[in-house]
Tab-separated table of C-alpha atoms in Angstrom:
chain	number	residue	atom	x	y	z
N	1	UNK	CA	0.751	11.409	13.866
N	2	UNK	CA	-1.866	10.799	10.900
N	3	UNK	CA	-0.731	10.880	7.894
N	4	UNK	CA	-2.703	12.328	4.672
N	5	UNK	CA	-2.043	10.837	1.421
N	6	UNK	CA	-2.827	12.587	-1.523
N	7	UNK	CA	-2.928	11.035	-5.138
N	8	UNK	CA	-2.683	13.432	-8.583
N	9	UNK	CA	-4.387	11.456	-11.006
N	10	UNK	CA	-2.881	13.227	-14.194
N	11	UNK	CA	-5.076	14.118	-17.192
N	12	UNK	CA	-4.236	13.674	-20.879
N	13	UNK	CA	-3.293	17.362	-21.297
N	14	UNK	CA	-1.746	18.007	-18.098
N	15	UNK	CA	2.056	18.225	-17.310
N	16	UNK	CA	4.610	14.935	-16.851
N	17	UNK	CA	5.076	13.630	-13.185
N	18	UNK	CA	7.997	15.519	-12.879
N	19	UNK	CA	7.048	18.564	-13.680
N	20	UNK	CA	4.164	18.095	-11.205
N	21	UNK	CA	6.507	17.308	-8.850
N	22	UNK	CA	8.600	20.307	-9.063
N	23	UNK	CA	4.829	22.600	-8.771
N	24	UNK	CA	3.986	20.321	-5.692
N	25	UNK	CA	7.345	20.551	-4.169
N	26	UNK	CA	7.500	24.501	-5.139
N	27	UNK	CA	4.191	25.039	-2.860
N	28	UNK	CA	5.373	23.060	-0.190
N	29	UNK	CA	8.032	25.368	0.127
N	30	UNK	CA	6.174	28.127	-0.053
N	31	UNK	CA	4.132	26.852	2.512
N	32	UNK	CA	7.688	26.825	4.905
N	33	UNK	CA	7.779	22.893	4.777
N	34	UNK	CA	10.417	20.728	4.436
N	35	UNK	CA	10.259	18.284	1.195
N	36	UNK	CA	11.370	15.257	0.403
N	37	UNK	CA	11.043	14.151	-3.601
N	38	UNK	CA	12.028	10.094	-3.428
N	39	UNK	CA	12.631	8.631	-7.034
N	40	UNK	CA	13.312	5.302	-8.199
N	41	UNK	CA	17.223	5.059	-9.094
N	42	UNK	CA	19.783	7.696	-8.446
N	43	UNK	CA	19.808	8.459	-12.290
N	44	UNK	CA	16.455	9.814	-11.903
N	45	UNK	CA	17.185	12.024	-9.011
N	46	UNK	CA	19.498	13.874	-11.317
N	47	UNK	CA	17.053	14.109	-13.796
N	48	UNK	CA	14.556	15.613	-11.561
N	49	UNK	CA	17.650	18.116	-9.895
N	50	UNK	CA	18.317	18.978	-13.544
N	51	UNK	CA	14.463	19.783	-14.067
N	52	UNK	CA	14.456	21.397	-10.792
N	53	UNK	CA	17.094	24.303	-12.065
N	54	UNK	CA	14.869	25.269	-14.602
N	55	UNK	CA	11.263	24.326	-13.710
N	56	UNK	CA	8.915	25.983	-13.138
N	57	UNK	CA	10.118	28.604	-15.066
N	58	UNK	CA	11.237	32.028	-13.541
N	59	UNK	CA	11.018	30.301	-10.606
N	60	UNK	CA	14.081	29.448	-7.715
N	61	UNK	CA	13.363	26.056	-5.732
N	62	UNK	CA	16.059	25.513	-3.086
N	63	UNK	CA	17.048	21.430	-3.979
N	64	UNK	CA	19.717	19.404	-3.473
N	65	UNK	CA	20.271	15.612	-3.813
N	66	UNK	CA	20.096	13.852	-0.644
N	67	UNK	CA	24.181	12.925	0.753
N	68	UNK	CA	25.158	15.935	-1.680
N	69	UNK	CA	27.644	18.924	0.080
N	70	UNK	CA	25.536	21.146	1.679
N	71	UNK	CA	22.037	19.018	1.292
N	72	UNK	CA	21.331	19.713	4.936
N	73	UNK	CA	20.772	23.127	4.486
N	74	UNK	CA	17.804	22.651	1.506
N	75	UNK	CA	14.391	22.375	2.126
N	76	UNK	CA	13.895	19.945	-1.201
N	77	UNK	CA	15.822	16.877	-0.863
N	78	UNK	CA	15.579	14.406	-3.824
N	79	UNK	CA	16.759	10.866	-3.754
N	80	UNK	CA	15.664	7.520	-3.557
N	81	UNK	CA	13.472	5.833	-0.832
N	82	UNK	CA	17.163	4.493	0.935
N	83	UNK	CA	17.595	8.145	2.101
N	84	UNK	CA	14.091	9.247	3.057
N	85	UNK	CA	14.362	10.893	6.493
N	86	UNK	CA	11.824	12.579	8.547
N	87	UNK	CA	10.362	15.461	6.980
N	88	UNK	CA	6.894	17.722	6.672
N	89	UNK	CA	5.907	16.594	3.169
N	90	UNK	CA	6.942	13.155	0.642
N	91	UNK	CA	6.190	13.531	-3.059
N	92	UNK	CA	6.648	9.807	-4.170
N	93	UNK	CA	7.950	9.192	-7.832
N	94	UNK	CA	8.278	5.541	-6.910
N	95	UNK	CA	6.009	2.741	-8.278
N	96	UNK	CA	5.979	0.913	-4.167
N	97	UNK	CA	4.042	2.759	-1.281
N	98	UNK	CA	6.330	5.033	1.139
N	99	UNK	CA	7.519	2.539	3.580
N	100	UNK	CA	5.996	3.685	7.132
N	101	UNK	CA	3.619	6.296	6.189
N	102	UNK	CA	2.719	7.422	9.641
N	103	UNK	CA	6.133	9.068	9.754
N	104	UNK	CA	5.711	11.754	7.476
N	105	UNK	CA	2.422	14.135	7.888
N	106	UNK	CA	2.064	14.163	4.049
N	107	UNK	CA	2.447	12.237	1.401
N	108	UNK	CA	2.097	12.964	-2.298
N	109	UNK	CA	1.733	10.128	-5.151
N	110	UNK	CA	1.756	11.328	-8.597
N	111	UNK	CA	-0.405	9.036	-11.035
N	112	UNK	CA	0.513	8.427	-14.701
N	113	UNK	CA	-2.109	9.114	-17.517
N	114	UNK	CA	-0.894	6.077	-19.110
N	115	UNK	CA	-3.143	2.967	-18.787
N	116	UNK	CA	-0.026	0.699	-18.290
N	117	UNK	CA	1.807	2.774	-15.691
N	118	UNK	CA	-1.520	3.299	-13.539
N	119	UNK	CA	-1.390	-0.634	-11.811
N	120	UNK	CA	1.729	0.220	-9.156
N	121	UNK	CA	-0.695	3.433	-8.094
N	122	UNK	CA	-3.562	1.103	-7.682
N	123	UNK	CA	-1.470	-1.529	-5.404
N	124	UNK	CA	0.043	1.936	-3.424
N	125	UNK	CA	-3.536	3.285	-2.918
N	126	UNK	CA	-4.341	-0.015	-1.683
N	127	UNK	CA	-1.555	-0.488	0.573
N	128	UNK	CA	-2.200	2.655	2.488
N	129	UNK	CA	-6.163	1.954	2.816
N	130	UNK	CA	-4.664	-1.363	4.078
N	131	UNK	CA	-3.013	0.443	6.732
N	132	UNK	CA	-6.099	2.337	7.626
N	133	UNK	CA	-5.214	5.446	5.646
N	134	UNK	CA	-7.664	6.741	3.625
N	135	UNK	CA	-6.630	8.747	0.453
N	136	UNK	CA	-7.864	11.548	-1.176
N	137	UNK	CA	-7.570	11.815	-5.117
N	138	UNK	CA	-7.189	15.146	-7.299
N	139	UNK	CA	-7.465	14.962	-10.624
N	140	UNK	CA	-4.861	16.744	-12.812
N	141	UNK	CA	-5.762	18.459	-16.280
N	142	UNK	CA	-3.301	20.917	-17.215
C-alpha cells in the first residue's frame, strides 16, 4: 500500500491545530473512513476529546479515546502514537513522523504558524521523503 502524506501549513489567521484537526477528522468521516487523531501525551488526548464535543460547532463527530469503554465502536479514535492501530486515515498532532507510514493509506500532519514550532514538521517532512514518500503541502488561511 502507498501511503499519501499530506501537510496543512497553517496561516496567521487560520484556526489552531486542533481545531483543524477536528475539520480534517470531521471529513474523513464523512467520507466513511476510519480516523485515527495520535497526540503527544494522554493529557492532550483529552483536550482534543473535550474540543471534539463541541467543535465544529453544530456539528456531532463520533470520538472516543483509544482503550476507552466502547472505543471500538467509533470511527475517531484519539490517543497517543502507543495505540495507533490500522486504520483508513492518521491526523498526526505529534512533533516525530508516524512510525511505519506505509501502514496507513493517509496521513495528515498539521503545521504550526509559529516560526519555533515549524522545525519537528521540517525533520517529519524529511523523514517521509527519506522513505521515498513524497508529500504534498496545503496551505491553511482561515
Amino acid at each position: 500500500m502507498t501511503c499519501q502524506v499530506d501537510f496543512y501549513l497553517l496561516g496567521e489567521n487560520a484556526p489552531g491545530a486542533e481545531q483543524l484537526a477536528c475539520q480534517l477528522a470531521l471529513m474523513a468521516w464523512e467520507r466513511m473512513q476510519n480516523v485515527h487523531v495520535i497526540t503527544a501525551t494522554k493529557s492532550a488526548a483529552e483536550q482534543l476529546d473535550t474540543l471534539m464535543w463541541r467543535y465544529p460547532e453544530g456539528r456531532f463527530l463520533p470520538h472516543a479515546i483509544t482503550g476507552n469503554q466502547d472505543s471500538a465502536r467509533a470511527p475517531v479514535h484519539i490517543g497517543t502514537p502507543s495505540g495507533l492501530n490500522p486504520t483508513d486515515v492518521v491526523i498526526n498532532l505529534c512533533p516525530e513522523a508516524v512510525p511505519e507510514p506505509e501502514r496507513f493509506s493517509r496521513i495528515l500532519e498539521i503545521v504550526p504558524f509559529a516560526e519555533d514550532e515549524r522545525q519537528a514538521s521540517r525533520e517529519k517532512f524529511r523523514t517521509y521523503r527519506d522513505l521515498g514518500i513524497v508529500p504534498r503541502t496545503n496551505e491553511i488561511s482561515k
